[in-house]
Amino acid sequence: MKKMGWKRSAKLMQRWFASPAWQIPAGWKNGTAFPDGQYIPDQHCDDSIIKMSWLMEYSHARNAVADLLRERAFSEAGLAQISRRLRRLGWDGEGSYSYGRKNIIGQPSMSARELEQSYQNNYITVSGNATTHVLFDTMDDVYGSLGTYVLKVAVTGNAFKGLDGRRYVTAEYAGVYVKDVYDFTNDGSWDQPLGMWTPDGILIRSGSAMALVGGMNVYKSGKAIKVAFVRNSDFLKFRELTGQGGDFVIFSDVYWIRQSGYYPIPWN
């Protein structure tokens, strides 16, 4: 990964190898029993490696952020979730209520873990990088780091009861961030393939075909180079043999986008 310039992919994998053996609970992975963001033990969470400024260099991320804001942040489902969040934050639906912590100059000042716990209201799954990889043999650091990943959004601003008796929110900011799980757990009996690798990096589709024909070897300057077909089970065997290999939750930092406009929210 380092030889290919996949710096963040390498950092995430190094963290997994260096951590004590730990398998993420099924409820964390499928979301049925995920703990509040701020209460995930630090040894099972990384919020320093993935940066939104880096991710936004990629078109699949920029397009997904645009879709998330245009189609989901203020959708019927998104506004209903804001209503539920406001109730949990303590608003009784009367008067006005400002929500979302700010710093002394009025800018939002909350981590992705805090947004996940108290403000997040919708999400989008981004798989364009995986599709590009399969169809066009293009791979990048995002594919190595996250594969298919989830972008989440949290809206902050002011809520108020209108003269018509309905409740509204005036949006000030939308915070977008990544939440992902870094693990090598297989789904059922399927052993997920992670590509064909040499000491110099992963092989694209044509190189993989040549390796299969060449008895899991590729040739460079007439010299045979051994190819390894890596699967999830290889990492699970490493964990069993060494006592190292700890799964963890990934949070990025937050990409804040200024918003305007007000929206009615359900309040029954």
PDB file of C-alpha atoms in Angstrom:
ATOM      1  CA  MET A   1       0.000   0.000   0.000  1.00  0.00           C
ATOM      2  CA  LYS A   2       2.810   2.404   0.828  1.00  0.00           C
ATOM      3  CA  LYS A   3       4.532   1.661  -2.476  1.00  0.00           C
ATOM      4  CA  MET A   4       1.297   2.503  -4.294  1.00  0.00           C
ATOM      5  CA  GLY A   5       0.912   5.761  -2.382  1.00  0.00           C
ATOM      6  CA  TRP A   6      -2.082   4.513  -0.406  1.00  0.00           C
ATOM      7  CA  LYS A   7      -1.061   6.357   2.747  1.00  0.00           C
ATOM      8  CA  ARG A   8      -4.365   6.268   4.624  1.00  0.00           C
ATOM      9  CA  SER A   9      -5.047   2.660   3.664  1.00  0.00           C
ATOM     10  CA  ALA A  10      -1.662   1.719   5.106  1.00  0.00           C
ATOM     11  CA  LYS A  11      -2.298   3.641   8.352  1.00  0.00           C
ATOM     12  CA  LEU A  12      -5.647   1.937   8.896  1.00  0.00           C
ATOM     13  CA  MET A  13      -4.199  -1.501   8.270  1.00  0.00           C
ATOM     14  CA  GLN A  14      -1.216  -0.803  10.522  1.00  0.00           C
ATOM     15  CA  ARG A  15      -3.610   0.167  13.303  1.00  0.00           C
ATOM     16  CA  TRP A  16      -5.508  -3.117  12.852  1.00  0.00           C
ATOM     17  CA  PHE A  17      -2.305  -5.182  12.965  1.00  0.00           C
ATOM     18  CA  ALA A  18      -0.965  -3.302  16.008  1.00  0.00           C
ATOM     19  CA  SER A  19      -4.160  -3.604  18.072  1.00  0.00           C
ATOM     20  CA  PRO A  20      -4.917  -6.451  20.472  1.00  0.00           C
ATOM     21  CA  ALA A  21      -7.207  -9.092  18.979  1.00  0.00           C
ATOM     22  CA  TRP A  22     -10.816  -7.963  19.055  1.00  0.00           C
ATOM     23  CA  GLN A  23     -13.800  -8.776  16.826  1.00  0.00           C
ATOM     24  CA  ILE A  24     -16.450  -6.129  16.471  1.00  0.00           C
ATOM     25  CA  PRO A  25     -19.837  -7.292  17.828  1.00  0.00           C
ATOM     26  CA  ALA A  26     -22.425  -8.182  15.214  1.00  0.00           C
ATOM     27  CA  GLY A  27     -24.777  -5.523  16.583  1.00  0.00           C
ATOM     28  CA  TRP A  28     -22.147  -2.836  16.049  1.00  0.00           C
ATOM     29  CA  LYS A  29     -21.510  -3.966  12.498  1.00  0.00           C
ATOM     30  CA  ASN A  30     -25.141  -4.207  11.372  1.00  0.00           C
ATOM     31  CA  GLY A  31     -26.249  -1.178  13.396  1.00  0.00           C
ATOM     32  CA  THR A  32     -28.832  -2.926  15.592  1.00  0.00           C
ATOM     33  CA  ALA A  33     -26.904  -2.333  18.824  1.00  0.00           C
ATOM     34  CA  PHE A  34     -24.431   0.418  18.012  1.00  0.00           C
ATOM     35  CA  PRO A  35     -23.366   2.482  21.042  1.00  0.00           C
ATOM     36  CA  ASP A  36     -23.701   6.264  21.131  1.00  0.00           C
ATOM     37  CA  GLY A  37     -20.801   7.800  19.232  1.00  0.00           C
ATOM     38  CA  GLN A  38     -19.084   9.477  22.166  1.00  0.00           C
ATOM     39  CA  TYR A  39     -19.210   6.319  24.267  1.00  0.00           C
ATOM     40  CA  ILE A  40     -17.305   4.015  21.942  1.00  0.00           C
ATOM     41  CA  PRO A  41     -14.077   3.107  23.768  1.00  0.00           C
ATOM     42  CA  ASP A  42     -11.099   4.834  22.165  1.00  0.00           C
ATOM     43  CA  GLN A  43      -9.330   1.516  21.628  1.00  0.00           C
ATOM     44  CA  HIS A  44     -12.184   0.526  19.303  1.00  0.00           C
ATOM     45  CA  CYS A  45     -12.480   3.814  17.403  1.00  0.00           C
ATOM     46  CA  ASP A  46     -10.303   5.919  15.097  1.00  0.00           C
ATOM     47  CA  ASP A  47     -11.256   9.487  14.263  1.00  0.00           C
ATOM     48  CA  SER A  48      -7.885  10.812  13.119  1.00  0.00           C
ATOM     49  CA  ILE A  49      -6.905   9.026   9.890  1.00  0.00           C
ATOM     50  CA  ILE A  50      -9.771   9.776   7.496  1.00  0.00           C
ATOM     51  CA  LYS A  51     -10.088  13.473   6.643  1.00  0.00           C
ATOM     52  CA  MET A  52     -12.967  14.952   4.654  1.00  0.00           C
ATOM     53  CA  SER A  53     -10.625  17.389   2.888  1.00  0.00           C
ATOM     54  CA  TRP A  54      -8.782  14.351   1.485  1.00  0.00           C
ATOM     55  CA  LEU A  55     -11.965  12.484   0.620  1.00  0.00           C
ATOM     56  CA  MET A  56     -13.402  15.484  -1.216  1.00  0.00           C
ATOM     57  CA  GLU A  57     -10.534  15.276  -3.688  1.00  0.00           C
ATOM     58  CA  TYR A  58     -12.421  12.331  -5.234  1.00  0.00           C
ATOM     59  CA  SER A  59     -15.402  12.850  -7.536  1.00  0.00           C
ATOM     60  CA  HIS A  60     -17.437  10.006  -6.023  1.00  0.00           C
ATOM     61  CA  ALA A  61     -17.309  11.765  -2.644  1.00  0.00           C
ATOM     62  CA  ARG A  62     -18.156  15.209  -4.032  1.00  0.00           C
ATOM     63  CA  ASN A  63     -21.090  13.795  -5.991  1.00  0.00           C
ATOM     64  CA  ALA A  64     -22.353  11.893  -2.967  1.00  0.00           C
ATOM     65  CA  VAL A  65     -22.183  14.975  -0.721  1.00  0.00           C
ATOM     66  CA  ALA A  66     -24.188  16.941  -3.305  1.00  0.00           C
ATOM     67  CA  ASP A  67     -26.800  14.176  -3.491  1.00  0.00           C
ATOM     68  CA  LEU A  68     -26.941  13.899   0.292  1.00  0.00           C
ATOM     69  CA  LEU A  69     -27.666  17.604   0.723  1.00  0.00           C
ATOM     70  CA  ARG A  70     -30.007  17.920  -2.248  1.00  0.00           C
ATOM     71  CA  GLU A  71     -32.074  14.759  -1.777  1.00  0.00           C
ATOM     72  CA  ARG A  72     -31.804  13.534   1.811  1.00  0.00           C
ATOM     73  CA  ALA A  73     -30.797  16.125   4.412  1.00  0.00           C
ATOM     74  CA  PHE A  74     -34.170  17.896   4.128  1.00  0.00           C
ATOM     75  CA  SER A  75     -36.277  15.014   2.842  1.00  0.00           C
ATOM     76  CA  GLU A  76     -39.403  13.880   4.672  1.00  0.00           C
ATOM     77  CA  ALA A  77     -37.379  11.200   6.468  1.00  0.00           C
ATOM     78  CA  GLY A  78     -34.555  13.628   7.245  1.00  0.00           C
ATOM     79  CA  LEU A  79     -36.897  16.230   8.742  1.00  0.00           C
ATOM     80  CA  ALA A  80     -38.709  13.580  10.795  1.00  0.00           C
ATOM     81  CA  GLN A  81     -35.351  12.515  12.230  1.00  0.00           C
ATOM     82  CA  ILE A  82     -34.527  16.145  13.105  1.00  0.00           C
ATOM     83  CA  SER A  83     -37.818  16.282  15.007  1.00  0.00           C
ATOM     84  CA  ARG A  84     -36.901  13.166  16.985  1.00  0.00           C
ATOM     85  CA  ARG A  85     -33.435  14.558  17.688  1.00  0.00           C
ATOM     86  CA  LEU A  86     -34.885  17.831  18.991  1.00  0.00           C
ATOM     87  CA  ARG A  87     -37.120  15.979  21.422  1.00  0.00           C
ATOM     88  CA  ARG A  88     -34.140  14.023  22.734  1.00  0.00           C
ATOM     89  CA  LEU A  89     -32.140  17.236  23.068  1.00  0.00           C
ATOM     90  CA  GLY A  90     -34.893  18.622  25.287  1.00  0.00           C
ATOM     91  CA  TRP A  91     -36.998  20.948  23.143  1.00  0.00           C
ATOM     92  CA  ASP A  92     -40.677  20.878  24.124  1.00  0.00           C
ATOM     93  CA  GLY A  93     -41.873  22.383  20.851  1.00  0.00           C
ATOM     94  CA  GLU A  94     -42.676  25.804  22.331  1.00  0.00           C
ATOM     95  CA  GLY A  95     -40.951  29.122  21.575  1.00  0.00           C
ATOM     96  CA  SER A  96     -37.584  28.848  19.848  1.00  0.00           C
ATOM     97  CA  TYR A  97     -34.599  26.586  20.374  1.00  0.00           C
ATOM     98  CA  SER A  98     -31.038  26.839  19.039  1.00  0.00           C
ATOM     99  CA  TYR A  99     -29.347  23.478  18.538  1.00  0.00           C
ATOM    100  CA  GLY A 100     -25.772  22.623  17.631  1.00  0.00           C
ATOM    101  CA  ARG A 101     -22.762  23.734  19.652  1.00  0.00           C
ATOM    102  CA  LYS A 102     -20.637  26.608  18.265  1.00  0.00           C
ATOM    103  CA  ASN A 103     -17.282  28.156  19.098  1.00  0.00           C
ATOM    104  CA  ILE A 104     -16.721  31.766  20.163  1.00  0.00           C
ATOM    105  CA  ILE A 105     -16.792  33.038  16.563  1.00  0.00           C
ATOM    106  CA  GLY A 106     -20.081  31.326  15.785  1.00  0.00           C
ATOM    107  CA  GLN A 107     -18.756  28.369  13.785  1.00  0.00           C
ATOM    108  CA  PRO A 108     -20.029  24.835  14.493  1.00  0.00           C
ATOM    109  CA  SER A 109     -17.709  23.005  16.857  1.00  0.00           C
ATOM    110  CA  MET A 110     -18.697  19.351  17.085  1.00  0.00           C
ATOM    111  CA  SER A 111     -16.933  16.109  16.232  1.00  0.00           C
ATOM    112  CA  ALA A 112     -18.396  13.376  14.052  1.00  0.00           C
ATOM    113  CA  ARG A 113     -18.837  11.257  17.165  1.00  0.00           C
ATOM    114  CA  GLU A 114     -20.952  13.982  18.768  1.00  0.00           C
ATOM    115  CA  LEU A 115     -22.997  14.437  15.591  1.00  0.00           C
ATOM    116  CA  GLU A 116     -23.573  10.697  15.381  1.00  0.00           C
ATOM    117  CA  GLN A 117     -24.879  10.635  18.913  1.00  0.00           C
ATOM    118  CA  SER A 118     -27.167  13.673  18.915  1.00  0.00           C
ATOM    119  CA  TYR A 119     -27.683  15.315  15.515  1.00  0.00           C
ATOM    120  CA  GLN A 120     -27.270  12.967  12.533  1.00  0.00           C
ATOM    121  CA  ASN A 121     -30.433  12.833  10.432  1.00  0.00           C
ATOM    122  CA  ASN A 122     -29.681  10.967   7.181  1.00  0.00           C
ATOM    123  CA  TYR A 123     -26.994   9.142   5.182  1.00  0.00           C
ATOM    124  CA  ILE A 124     -25.955   7.877   1.774  1.00  0.00           C
ATOM    125  CA  THR A 125     -23.952   4.797   0.815  1.00  0.00           C
ATOM    126  CA  VAL A 126     -21.137   5.480  -1.631  1.00  0.00           C
ATOM    127  CA  SER A 127     -20.119   2.581  -3.840  1.00  0.00           C
ATOM    128  CA  GLY A 128     -18.962   4.386  -6.964  1.00  0.00           C
ATOM    129  CA  ASN A 129     -15.308   3.704  -6.195  1.00  0.00           C
ATOM    130  CA  ALA A 130     -15.992  -0.030  -5.951  1.00  0.00           C
ATOM    131  CA  THR A 131     -17.942   0.042  -9.217  1.00  0.00           C
ATOM    132  CA  THR A 132     -15.143   1.914 -10.934  1.00  0.00           C
ATOM    133  CA  HIS A 133     -12.646  -0.630  -9.640  1.00  0.00           C
ATOM    134  CA  VAL A 134     -14.596  -3.574 -11.004  1.00  0.00           C
ATOM    135  CA  LEU A 135     -15.455  -2.083 -14.387  1.00  0.00           C
ATOM    136  CA  PHE A 136     -12.396  -0.033 -15.227  1.00  0.00           C
ATOM    137  CA  ASP A 137      -9.537  -1.453 -13.148  1.00  0.00           C
ATOM    138  CA  THR A 138      -8.941   1.833 -11.374  1.00  0.00           C
ATOM    139  CA  MET A 139      -8.084   1.673  -7.705  1.00  0.00           C
ATOM    140  CA  ASP A 140      -7.289   4.403  -5.236  1.00  0.00           C
ATOM    141  CA  ASP A 141      -6.543   5.091  -1.593  1.00  0.00           C
ATOM    142  CA  VAL A 142     -10.264   5.462  -0.829  1.00  0.00           C
ATOM    143  CA  TYR A 143     -10.942   1.972  -2.169  1.00  0.00           C
ATOM    144  CA  GLY A 144      -8.122   0.590  -0.035  1.00  0.00           C
ATOM    145  CA  SER A 145      -9.236   2.522   3.056  1.00  0.00           C
ATOM    146  CA  LEU A 146     -13.007   2.313   2.982  1.00  0.00           C
ATOM    147  CA  GLY A 147     -14.273   0.257   0.055  1.00  0.00           C
ATOM    148  CA  THR A 148     -17.985   1.009  -0.027  1.00  0.00           C
ATOM    149  CA  TYR A 149     -18.547   3.649   2.641  1.00  0.00           C
ATOM    150  CA  VAL A 150     -21.280   5.687   4.311  1.00  0.00           C
ATOM    151  CA  LEU A 151     -21.499   9.476   4.395  1.00  0.00           C
ATOM    152  CA  LYS A 152     -23.751  10.888   7.115  1.00  0.00           C
ATOM    153  CA  VAL A 153     -25.243  14.343   7.520  1.00  0.00           C
ATOM    154  CA  ALA A 154     -26.313  16.361  10.547  1.00  0.00           C
ATOM    155  CA  VAL A 155     -28.248  19.618  10.276  1.00  0.00           C
ATOM    156  CA  THR A 156     -27.887  22.335  12.932  1.00  0.00           C
ATOM    157  CA  GLY A 157     -29.678  25.647  13.343  1.00  0.00           C
ATOM    158  CA  ASN A 158     -32.800  26.925  15.088  1.00  0.00           C
ATOM    159  CA  ALA A 159     -36.191  25.393  15.737  1.00  0.00           C
ATOM    160  CA  PHE A 160     -39.309  27.415  16.462  1.00  0.00           C
ATOM    161  CA  LYS A 161     -43.064  27.248  16.750  1.00  0.00           C
ATOM    162  CA  GLY A 162     -44.689  29.345  14.045  1.00  0.00           C
ATOM    163  CA  LEU A 163     -47.739  31.568  14.327  1.00  0.00           C
ATOM    164  CA  ASP A 164     -49.655  28.832  12.504  1.00  0.00           C
ATOM    165  CA  GLY A 165     -48.921  26.412  15.344  1.00  0.00           C
ATOM    166  CA  ARG A 166     -46.554  24.295  13.273  1.00  0.00           C
ATOM    167  CA  ARG A 167     -42.896  23.650  14.103  1.00  0.00           C
ATOM    168  CA  TYR A 168     -40.074  24.678  11.787  1.00  0.00           C
ATOM    169  CA  VAL A 169     -36.304  24.512  11.597  1.00  0.00           C
ATOM    170  CA  THR A 170     -34.088  27.197  10.137  1.00  0.00           C
ATOM    171  CA  ALA A 171     -30.981  25.438   8.834  1.00  0.00           C
ATOM    172  CA  GLU A 172     -27.601  27.103   9.437  1.00  0.00           C
ATOM    173  CA  TYR A 173     -25.079  24.323   8.768  1.00  0.00           C
ATOM    174  CA  ALA A 174     -24.934  20.773   7.477  1.00  0.00           C
ATOM    175  CA  GLY A 175     -22.069  18.650   8.762  1.00  0.00           C
ATOM    176  CA  VAL A 176     -21.030  15.690   6.603  1.00  0.00           C
ATOM    177  CA  TYR A 177     -18.758  12.912   7.829  1.00  0.00           C
ATOM    178  CA  VAL A 178     -17.758   9.294   7.271  1.00  0.00           C
ATOM    179  CA  LYS A 179     -18.711   6.464   9.559  1.00  0.00           C
ATOM    180  CA  ASP A 180     -17.367   3.019   8.705  1.00  0.00           C
ATOM    181  CA  VAL A 181     -16.288  -0.236  10.315  1.00  0.00           C
ATOM    182  CA  TYR A 182     -12.789  -1.623   9.736  1.00  0.00           C
ATOM    183  CA  ASP A 183     -12.963  -5.379  10.075  1.00  0.00           C
ATOM    184  CA  PHE A 184     -12.449  -8.630   8.199  1.00  0.00           C
ATOM    185  CA  THR A 185     -15.576 -10.471   9.305  1.00  0.00           C
ATOM    186  CA  ASN A 186     -17.081 -12.701   6.629  1.00  0.00           C
ATOM    187  CA  ASP A 187     -20.779 -12.743   5.860  1.00  0.00           C
ATOM    188  CA  GLY A 188     -21.839 -16.337   6.337  1.00  0.00           C
ATOM    189  CA  SER A 189     -19.731 -18.909   4.511  1.00  0.00           C
ATOM    190  CA  TRP A 190     -18.470 -16.481   1.851  1.00  0.00           C
ATOM    191  CA  ASP A 191     -14.792 -15.662   2.282  1.00  0.00           C
ATOM    192  CA  GLN A 192     -14.470 -12.130   0.919  1.00  0.00           C
ATOM    193  CA  PRO A 193     -11.630 -11.739  -1.605  1.00  0.00           C
ATOM    194  CA  LEU A 194      -9.343  -8.735  -1.110  1.00  0.00           C
ATOM    195  CA  GLY A 195      -7.401  -8.948  -4.336  1.00  0.00           C
ATOM    196  CA  MET A 196      -4.198 -10.440  -5.688  1.00  0.00           C
ATOM    197  CA  TRP A 197      -1.098  -8.847  -4.208  1.00  0.00           C
ATOM    198  CA  THR A 198       2.624  -8.776  -4.890  1.00  0.00           C
ATOM    199  CA  PRO A 199       5.284  -7.007  -2.790  1.00  0.00           C
ATOM    200  CA  ASP A 200       4.758  -3.991  -5.070  1.00  0.00           C
ATOM    201  CA  GLY A 201       0.973  -3.721  -4.726  1.00  0.00           C
ATOM    202  CA  ILE A 202      -2.370  -5.041  -5.863  1.00  0.00           C
ATOM    203  CA  LEU A 203      -2.847  -6.400  -9.375  1.00  0.00           C
ATOM    204  CA  ILE A 204      -5.541  -4.987 -11.648  1.00  0.00           C
ATOM    205  CA  ARG A 205      -7.822  -7.326 -13.581  1.00  0.00           C
ATOM    206  CA  SER A 206      -5.423  -8.045 -16.450  1.00  0.00           C
ATOM    207  CA  GLY A 207      -2.543  -8.719 -14.044  1.00  0.00           C
ATOM    208  CA  SER A 208      -4.715 -11.054 -11.982  1.00  0.00           C
ATOM    209  CA  ALA A 209      -5.594 -13.051 -15.111  1.00  0.00           C
ATOM    210  CA  MET A 210      -1.903 -13.335 -16.009  1.00  0.00           C
ATOM    211  CA  ALA A 211      -1.098 -14.517 -12.478  1.00  0.00           C
ATOM    212  CA  LEU A 212      -3.671 -17.292 -12.692  1.00  0.00           C
ATOM    213  CA  VAL A 213      -2.251 -18.450 -16.014  1.00  0.00           C
ATOM    214  CA  GLY A 214       1.299 -18.195 -14.641  1.00  0.00           C
ATOM    215  CA  GLY A 215       0.715 -20.374 -11.578  1.00  0.00           C
ATOM    216  CA  MET A 216       0.269 -17.403  -9.203  1.00  0.00           C
ATOM    217  CA  ASN A 217       3.369 -15.693 -10.557  1.00  0.00           C
ATOM    218  CA  VAL A 218       3.848 -12.539 -12.585  1.00  0.00           C
ATOM    219  CA  TYR A 219       7.008 -11.728 -14.454  1.00  0.00           C
ATOM    220  CA  LYS A 220       8.968  -8.507 -14.399  1.00  0.00           C
ATOM    221  CA  SER A 221      12.212  -8.178 -16.370  1.00  0.00           C
ATOM    222  CA  GLY A 222      12.174 -11.943 -16.787  1.00  0.00           C
ATOM    223  CA  LYS A 223      11.968 -12.537 -13.041  1.00  0.00           C
ATOM    224  CA  ALA A 224       9.054 -14.421 -11.450  1.00  0.00           C
ATOM    225  CA  ILE A 225       7.287 -12.551  -8.656  1.00  0.00           C
ATOM    226  CA  LYS A 226       5.021 -14.519  -6.340  1.00  0.00           C
ATOM    227  CA  VAL A 227       1.368 -13.491  -6.127  1.00  0.00           C
ATOM    228  CA  ALA A 228      -0.821 -13.953  -3.069  1.00  0.00           C
ATOM    229  CA  PHE A 229      -4.607 -14.133  -3.359  1.00  0.00           C
ATOM    230  CA  VAL A 230      -5.665 -12.429  -0.116  1.00  0.00           C
ATOM    231  CA  ARG A 231      -9.012 -13.072   1.582  1.00  0.00           C
ATOM    232  CA  ASN A 232     -10.654 -12.061   4.841  1.00  0.00           C
ATOM    233  CA  SER A 233      -9.792 -15.439   6.334  1.00  0.00           C
ATOM    234  CA  ASP A 234      -6.072 -14.642   6.067  1.00  0.00           C
ATOM    235  CA  PHE A 235      -6.513 -11.763   8.520  1.00  0.00           C
ATOM    236  CA  LEU A 236      -8.640 -13.896  10.825  1.00  0.00           C
ATOM    237  CA  LYS A 237      -5.918 -16.572  10.859  1.00  0.00           C
ATOM    238  CA  PHE A 238      -3.347 -13.901  11.697  1.00  0.00           C
ATOM    239  CA  ARG A 239      -5.484 -12.791  14.633  1.00  0.00           C
ATOM    240  CA  GLU A 240      -5.834 -16.352  15.911  1.00  0.00           C
ATOM    241  CA  LEU A 241      -2.096 -17.077  15.648  1.00  0.00           C
ATOM    242  CA  THR A 242      -0.732 -13.804  17.042  1.00  0.00           C
ATOM    243  CA  GLY A 243      -3.348 -12.381  19.405  1.00  0.00           C
ATOM    244  CA  GLN A 244      -3.174  -9.144  17.378  1.00  0.00           C
ATOM    245  CA  GLY A 245      -5.701  -7.675  14.962  1.00  0.00           C
ATOM    246  CA  GLY A 246      -8.351  -5.439  16.453  1.00  0.00           C
ATOM    247  CA  ASP A 247     -11.418  -4.270  14.558  1.00  0.00           C
ATOM    248  CA  PHE A 248     -12.456  -0.652  15.012  1.00  0.00           C
ATOM    249  CA  VAL A 249     -15.004   1.992  14.037  1.00  0.00           C
ATOM    250  CA  ILE A 250     -13.878   4.803  11.731  1.00  0.00           C
ATOM    251  CA  PHE A 251     -15.081   8.379  12.012  1.00  0.00           C
ATOM    252  CA  SER A 252     -13.730  11.185   9.847  1.00  0.00           C
ATOM    253  CA  ASP A 253     -13.628  14.824  10.821  1.00  0.00           C
ATOM    254  CA  VAL A 254     -16.611  16.975   9.769  1.00  0.00           C
ATOM    255  CA  TYR A 255     -17.069  18.861   6.501  1.00  0.00           C
ATOM    256  CA  TRP A 256     -19.312  21.840   7.304  1.00  0.00           C
ATOM    257  CA  ILE A 257     -21.470  23.436   4.595  1.00  0.00           C
ATOM    258  CA  ARG A 258     -23.390  26.671   5.199  1.00  0.00           C
ATOM    259  CA  GLN A 259     -27.158  26.316   4.717  1.00  0.00           C
ATOM    260  CA  SER A 260     -30.166  28.632   4.478  1.00  0.00           C
ATOM    261  CA  GLY A 261     -33.918  28.252   4.383  1.00  0.00           C
ATOM    262  CA  TYR A 262     -36.511  26.967   6.797  1.00  0.00           C
ATOM    263  CA  TYR A 263     -38.506  23.747   6.773  1.00  0.00           C
ATOM    264  CA  PRO A 264     -41.608  22.429   8.539  1.00  0.00           C
ATOM    265  CA  ILE A 265     -41.011  19.409  10.764  1.00  0.00           C
ATOM    266  CA  PRO A 266     -43.583  16.880  12.034  1.00  0.00           C
ATOM    267  CA  TRP A 267     -44.555  17.366  15.678  1.00  0.00           C
ATOM    268  CA  ASN A 268     -47.239  15.099  17.068  1.00  0.00           C
TER     269      ASN A 268
END
